[in-house]
Coordinates of C-alpha atoms in Angstrom, one line a residue:
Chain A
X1 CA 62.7 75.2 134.1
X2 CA 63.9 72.8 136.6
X3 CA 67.0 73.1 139.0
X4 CA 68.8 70.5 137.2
X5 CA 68.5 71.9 133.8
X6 CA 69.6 75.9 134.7
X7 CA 73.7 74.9 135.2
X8 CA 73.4 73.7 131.6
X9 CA 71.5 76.4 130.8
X10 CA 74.2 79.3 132.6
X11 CA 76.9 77.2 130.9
X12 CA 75.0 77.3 127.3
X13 CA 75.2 81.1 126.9
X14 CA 79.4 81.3 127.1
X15 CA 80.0 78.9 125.5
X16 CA 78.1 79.5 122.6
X17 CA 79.6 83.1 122.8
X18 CA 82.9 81.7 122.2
X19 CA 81.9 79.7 119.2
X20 CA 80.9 82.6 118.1
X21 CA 84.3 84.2 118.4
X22 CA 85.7 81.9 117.2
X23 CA 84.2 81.4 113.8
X24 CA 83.6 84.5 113.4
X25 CA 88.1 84.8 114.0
X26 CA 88.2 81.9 111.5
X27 CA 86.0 83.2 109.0
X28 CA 87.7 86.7 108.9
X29 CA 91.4 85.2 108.9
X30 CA 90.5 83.3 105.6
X31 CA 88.6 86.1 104.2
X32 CA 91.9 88.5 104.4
X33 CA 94.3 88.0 101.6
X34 CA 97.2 87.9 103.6
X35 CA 100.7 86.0 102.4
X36 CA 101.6 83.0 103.9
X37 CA 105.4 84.8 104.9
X38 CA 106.1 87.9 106.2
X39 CA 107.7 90.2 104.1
X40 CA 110.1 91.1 106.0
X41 CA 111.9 93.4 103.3
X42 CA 108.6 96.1 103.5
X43 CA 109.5 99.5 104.6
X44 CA 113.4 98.7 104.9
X45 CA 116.0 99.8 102.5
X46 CA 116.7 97.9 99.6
X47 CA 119.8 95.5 100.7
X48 CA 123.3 95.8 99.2
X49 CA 123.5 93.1 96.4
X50 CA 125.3 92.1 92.9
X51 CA 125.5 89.8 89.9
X52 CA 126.8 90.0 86.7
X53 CA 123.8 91.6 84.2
X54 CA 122.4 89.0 82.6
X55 CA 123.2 88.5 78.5
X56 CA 126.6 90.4 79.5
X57 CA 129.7 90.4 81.6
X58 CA 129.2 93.8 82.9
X59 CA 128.4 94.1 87.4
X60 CA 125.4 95.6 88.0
X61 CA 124.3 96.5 91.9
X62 CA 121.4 97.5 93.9
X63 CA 123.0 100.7 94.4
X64 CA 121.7 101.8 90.7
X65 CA 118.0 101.3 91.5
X66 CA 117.6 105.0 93.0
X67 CA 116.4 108.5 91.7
X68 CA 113.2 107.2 90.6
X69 CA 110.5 104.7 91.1
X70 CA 111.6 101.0 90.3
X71 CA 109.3 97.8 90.0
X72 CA 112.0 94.4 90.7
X73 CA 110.5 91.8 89.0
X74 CA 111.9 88.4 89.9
X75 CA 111.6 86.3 86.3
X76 CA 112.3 82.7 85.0
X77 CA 111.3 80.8 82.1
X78 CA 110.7 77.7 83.8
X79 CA 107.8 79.8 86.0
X80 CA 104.2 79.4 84.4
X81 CA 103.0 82.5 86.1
X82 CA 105.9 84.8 84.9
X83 CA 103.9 83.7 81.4
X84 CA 101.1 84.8 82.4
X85 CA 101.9 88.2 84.0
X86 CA 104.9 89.3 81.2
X87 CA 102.3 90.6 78.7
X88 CA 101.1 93.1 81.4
X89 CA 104.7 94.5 82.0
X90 CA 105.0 94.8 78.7
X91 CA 101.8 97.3 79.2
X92 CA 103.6 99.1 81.8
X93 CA 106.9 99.6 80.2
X94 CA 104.3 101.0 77.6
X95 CA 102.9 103.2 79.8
X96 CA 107.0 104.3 81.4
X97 CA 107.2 102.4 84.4
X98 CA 110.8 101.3 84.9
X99 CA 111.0 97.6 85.6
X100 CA 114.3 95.9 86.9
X101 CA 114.7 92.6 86.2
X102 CA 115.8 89.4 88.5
X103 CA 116.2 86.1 86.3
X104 CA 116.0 83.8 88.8
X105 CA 117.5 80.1 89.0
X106 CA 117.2 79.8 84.8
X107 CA 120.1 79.5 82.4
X108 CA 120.7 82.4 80.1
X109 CA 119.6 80.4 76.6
X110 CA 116.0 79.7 78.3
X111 CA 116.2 83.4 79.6
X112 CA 116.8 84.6 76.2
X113 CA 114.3 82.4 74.1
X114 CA 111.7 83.5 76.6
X115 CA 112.5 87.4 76.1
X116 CA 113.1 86.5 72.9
X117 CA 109.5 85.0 72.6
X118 CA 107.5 87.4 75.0
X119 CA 109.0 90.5 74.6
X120 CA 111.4 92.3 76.9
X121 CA 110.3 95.1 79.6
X122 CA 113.6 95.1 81.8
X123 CA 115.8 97.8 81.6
X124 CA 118.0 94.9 82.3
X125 CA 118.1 92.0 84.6
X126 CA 120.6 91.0 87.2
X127 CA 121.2 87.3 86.8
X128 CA 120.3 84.9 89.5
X129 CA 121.2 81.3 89.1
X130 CA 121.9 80.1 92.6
X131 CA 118.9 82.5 94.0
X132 CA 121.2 84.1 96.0
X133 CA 119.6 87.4 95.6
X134 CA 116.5 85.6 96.0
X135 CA 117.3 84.7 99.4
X136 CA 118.4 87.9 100.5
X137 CA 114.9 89.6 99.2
X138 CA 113.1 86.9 101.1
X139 CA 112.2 85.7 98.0
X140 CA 109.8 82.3 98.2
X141 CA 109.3 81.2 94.5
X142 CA 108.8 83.5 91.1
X143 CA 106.9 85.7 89.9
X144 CA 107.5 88.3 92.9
X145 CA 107.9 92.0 92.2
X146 CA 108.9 94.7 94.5
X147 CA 108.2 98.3 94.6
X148 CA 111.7 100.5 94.8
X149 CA 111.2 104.2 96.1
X150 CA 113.8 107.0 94.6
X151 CA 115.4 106.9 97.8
X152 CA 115.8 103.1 97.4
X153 CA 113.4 101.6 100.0
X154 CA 111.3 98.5 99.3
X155 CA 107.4 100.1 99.4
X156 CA 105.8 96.8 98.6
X157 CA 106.1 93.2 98.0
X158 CA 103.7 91.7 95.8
X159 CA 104.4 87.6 95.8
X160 CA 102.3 86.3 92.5
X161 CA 101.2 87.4 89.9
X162 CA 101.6 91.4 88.6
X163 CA 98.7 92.5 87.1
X164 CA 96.4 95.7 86.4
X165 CA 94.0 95.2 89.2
X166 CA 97.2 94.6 92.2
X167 CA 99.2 97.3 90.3
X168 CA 96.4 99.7 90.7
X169 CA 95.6 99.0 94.1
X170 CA 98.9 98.9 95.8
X171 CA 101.3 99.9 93.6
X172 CA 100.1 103.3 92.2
X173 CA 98.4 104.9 95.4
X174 CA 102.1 104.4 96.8
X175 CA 103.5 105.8 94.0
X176 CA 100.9 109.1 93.8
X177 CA 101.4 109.3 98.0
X178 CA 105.2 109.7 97.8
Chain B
X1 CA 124.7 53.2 94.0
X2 CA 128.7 51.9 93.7
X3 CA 129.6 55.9 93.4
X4 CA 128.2 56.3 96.3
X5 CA 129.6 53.7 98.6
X6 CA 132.9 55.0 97.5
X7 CA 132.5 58.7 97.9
X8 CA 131.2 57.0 101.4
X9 CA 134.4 55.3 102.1
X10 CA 136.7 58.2 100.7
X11 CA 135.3 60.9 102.5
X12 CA 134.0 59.8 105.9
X13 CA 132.4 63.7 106.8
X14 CA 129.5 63.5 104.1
X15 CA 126.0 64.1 104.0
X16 CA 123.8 62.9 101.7
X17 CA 120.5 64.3 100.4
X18 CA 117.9 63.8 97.6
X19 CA 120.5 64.7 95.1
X20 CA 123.3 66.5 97.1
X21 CA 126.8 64.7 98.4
X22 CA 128.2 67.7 100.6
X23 CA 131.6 67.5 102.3
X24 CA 132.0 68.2 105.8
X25 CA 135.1 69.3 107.5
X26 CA 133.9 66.7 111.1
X27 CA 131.1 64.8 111.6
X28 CA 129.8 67.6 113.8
X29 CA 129.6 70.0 111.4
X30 CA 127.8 67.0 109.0
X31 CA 125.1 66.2 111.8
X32 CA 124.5 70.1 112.6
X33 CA 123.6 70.6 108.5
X34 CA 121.3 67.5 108.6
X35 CA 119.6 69.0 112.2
X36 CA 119.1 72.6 111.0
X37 CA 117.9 71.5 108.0
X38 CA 115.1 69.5 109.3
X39 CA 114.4 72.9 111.8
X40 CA 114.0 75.2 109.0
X41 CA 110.7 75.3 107.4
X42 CA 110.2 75.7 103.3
X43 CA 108.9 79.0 103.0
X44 CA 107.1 77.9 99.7
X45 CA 105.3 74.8 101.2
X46 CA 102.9 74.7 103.9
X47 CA 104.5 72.2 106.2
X48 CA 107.4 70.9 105.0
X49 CA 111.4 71.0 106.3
X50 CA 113.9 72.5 103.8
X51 CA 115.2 68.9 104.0
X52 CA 111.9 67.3 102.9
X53 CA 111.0 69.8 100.2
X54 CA 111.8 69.6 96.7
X55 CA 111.2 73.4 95.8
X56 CA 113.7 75.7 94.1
X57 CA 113.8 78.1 97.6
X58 CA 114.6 74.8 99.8
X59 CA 117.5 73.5 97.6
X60 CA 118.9 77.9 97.7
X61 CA 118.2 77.6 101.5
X62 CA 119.9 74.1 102.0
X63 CA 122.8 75.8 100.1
X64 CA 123.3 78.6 102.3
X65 CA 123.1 76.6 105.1
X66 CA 125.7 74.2 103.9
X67 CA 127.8 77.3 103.1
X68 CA 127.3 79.3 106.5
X69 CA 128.2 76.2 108.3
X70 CA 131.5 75.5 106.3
X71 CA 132.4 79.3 106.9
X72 CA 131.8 78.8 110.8
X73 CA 128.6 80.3 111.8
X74 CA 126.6 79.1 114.6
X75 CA 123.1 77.6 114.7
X76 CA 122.1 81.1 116.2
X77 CA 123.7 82.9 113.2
X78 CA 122.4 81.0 110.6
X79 CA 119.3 81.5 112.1
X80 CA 119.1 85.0 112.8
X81 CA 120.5 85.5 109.1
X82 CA 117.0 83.6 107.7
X83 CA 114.7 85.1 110.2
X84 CA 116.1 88.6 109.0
X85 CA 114.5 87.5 105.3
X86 CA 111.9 85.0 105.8
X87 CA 110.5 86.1 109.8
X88 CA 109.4 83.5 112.2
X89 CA 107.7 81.3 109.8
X90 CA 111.1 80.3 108.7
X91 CA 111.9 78.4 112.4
X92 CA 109.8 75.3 112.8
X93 CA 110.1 75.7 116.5
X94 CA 109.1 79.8 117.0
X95 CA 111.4 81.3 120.0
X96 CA 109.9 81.8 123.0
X97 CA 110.1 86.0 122.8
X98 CA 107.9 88.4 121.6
X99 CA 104.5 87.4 120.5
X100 CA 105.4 84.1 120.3
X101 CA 104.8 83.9 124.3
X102 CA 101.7 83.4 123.6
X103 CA 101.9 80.5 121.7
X104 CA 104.4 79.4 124.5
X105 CA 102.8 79.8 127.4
X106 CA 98.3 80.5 126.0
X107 CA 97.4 77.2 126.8
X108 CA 99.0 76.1 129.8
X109 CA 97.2 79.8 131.3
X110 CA 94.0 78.9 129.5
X111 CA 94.2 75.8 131.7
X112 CA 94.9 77.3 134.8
X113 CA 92.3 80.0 134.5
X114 CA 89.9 77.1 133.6
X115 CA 91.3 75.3 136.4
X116 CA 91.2 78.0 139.2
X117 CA 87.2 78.7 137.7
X118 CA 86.4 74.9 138.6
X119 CA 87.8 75.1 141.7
X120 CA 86.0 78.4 142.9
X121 CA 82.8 77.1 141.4
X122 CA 82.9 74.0 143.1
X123 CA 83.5 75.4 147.0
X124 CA 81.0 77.9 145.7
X125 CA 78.4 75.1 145.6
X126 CA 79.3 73.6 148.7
X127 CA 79.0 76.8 150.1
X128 CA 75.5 77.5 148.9
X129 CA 74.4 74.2 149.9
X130 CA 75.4 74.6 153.6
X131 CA 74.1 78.1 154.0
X132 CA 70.7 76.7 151.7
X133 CA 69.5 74.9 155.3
X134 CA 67.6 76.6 157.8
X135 CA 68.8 76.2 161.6
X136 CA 65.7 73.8 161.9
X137 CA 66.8 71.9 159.3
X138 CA 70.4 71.6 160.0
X139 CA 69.2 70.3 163.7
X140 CA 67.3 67.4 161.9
X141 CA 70.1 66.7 159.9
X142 CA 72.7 66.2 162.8
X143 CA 70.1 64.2 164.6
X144 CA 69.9 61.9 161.8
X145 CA 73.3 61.7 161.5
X146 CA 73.9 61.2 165.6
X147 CA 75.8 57.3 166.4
X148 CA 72.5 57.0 168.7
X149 CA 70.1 57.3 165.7
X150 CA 72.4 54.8 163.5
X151 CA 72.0 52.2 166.4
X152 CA 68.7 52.5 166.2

């Protein structure tokens, strides 16, 4: 090798190593599922909030969801998804998981004809039409669902769709490990 | 587009948005709502202001916002509030704490480190090119570079 090709030669070897890192850094970040947002509400306890139940006039809190495991399902009829993920908590009510309902930003005639339509696996739903509650679960569009523990902390944030293959991989181990 | 020019003229504190005329108690308050908006990021959309979005989330967010500042929060508070529920990712300029310092202050220290390697590289060559002659040769090479030699 001549003198004038061994500097380009040295300088070959790092910097091919940091291509290296560096794909192999970009390959594994897209590989990992990982939410766009933080959820920030993970492993905290389930904020203070209210609303008047939706289909009544009665004030239901967040206080209520304790003593046993909740899901909080954020819900709208205007959300495609939250079509395509009812029929599986249907299954789940089925099978006696509780599920808490948040109808967010939808007016309580769509809300109904949808429950009407689809079936209805909330205990009952606290009624959202300004996303209030929303915002204060760092909620970033619907279908999200929580997981509540008896002692009311947030286990896990699922943001899309709910369905068997995410319940039984996040939800249910945390469940069975509590 | 009449309606408008009159809410315009009959309240002077306004701000206007896609489809939202707020009230304002000053102009102050008007021009903080339309700079915090445009520094809050939609957390549904990959690179879009809560001003420039259309989502559901951006119009709550531009809400609260509007509300906060009517009530008298500061920026800082308004801020803190949506970092509590959203993280970072809500600000569209990231604080410079934490982890962030990296963002901060990684590539100005990537450049210096590159910078400081250049520089020791290059006095390393001149180094290695001085010490690479022989006495013999560094005799010739002041002879040759002698004013009496260049005359000739």
């Amino acid at each position: 090798m001549s003198q004038s090709t061994q500097p380009i030669a040295k300088m070959a070897i790092p910097a091919l190593i940091v291509v290296a890192l560096l794909f192999g850094l970009f390959f594994f970040s897209l590989q990992e599922d990982k939410p766009l947002v933080p959820s920030m509400r993970e492993n905290k306890p389930l904020p203070p909030f209210s609303s008047k139940q939706l289909f009544g006039q009665e004030v239901i809190s967040s206080e209520e969801l304790k003593g046993d495991y909740y899901l909080l399902n954020f819900w709208g009829s205007w959300c495609p998804t939250c079509y395509v993920e009812h029929p599986y908590l249907m299954t789940l009510k089925d099978q006696g998981v509780r599920i808490i309902g948040v109808n967010y930003r939808d007016t309580e005639d769509k809300a109904k004809s949808f429950l009407e339509r689809m079936g209805d696996p909330y205990e009952y739903s606290f009624f959202d039409p300004k996303g209030k509650i929303a915002i204060e679960m760092g909620i970033t569009a619907a279908p999200e669902t929580f997981l509540i523990s008896p002692d009311g902390k947030v286990l896990f944030h699922r943001i899309g769709e709910m369905n068997s293959q995410v319940f039984e991989a996040a939800f249910l181990p945390l469940m069975k490990s509590q | 587009m009449w309606k408008v020019l009159i809410l315009v003229l009959l309240f002077p504190f306004i701000a206007l948005g896609a489809d939202e005329i707020l009230e304002f108690d000053s102009e102050q308050q008007a021009e903080r709502y339309r700079t915090l908006i445009h520094e809050l990021r939609c957390p549904k959309c990959l690179n879009q202001s809560i001003a420039d979005s259309d989502a559901g989330i951006s119009e709550d967010l531009r809400n609260i916002v509007y509300e906060k500042i009517k009530a008298g929060q500061s920026n800082k508070e308004i801020k803190d509030f949506l970092k509590q529920r959203y993280g970072d990712f809500i600000l569209y300029n990231p604080e410079a704490s934490g982890a962030n310092l990296i963002l901060w202050f990684g590539p100005g220290l990537c450049l210096l480190i590159a910078l400081i390697w250049l520089v020791m590289r290059i006095k390393g060559n001149e180094k290695s090119v001085e010490s690479s002659l022989s006495d013999e040769e560094s005799d010739k090479l002041e002879r040759l570079l002698s004013p009496e030699n260049k005359s000739e």
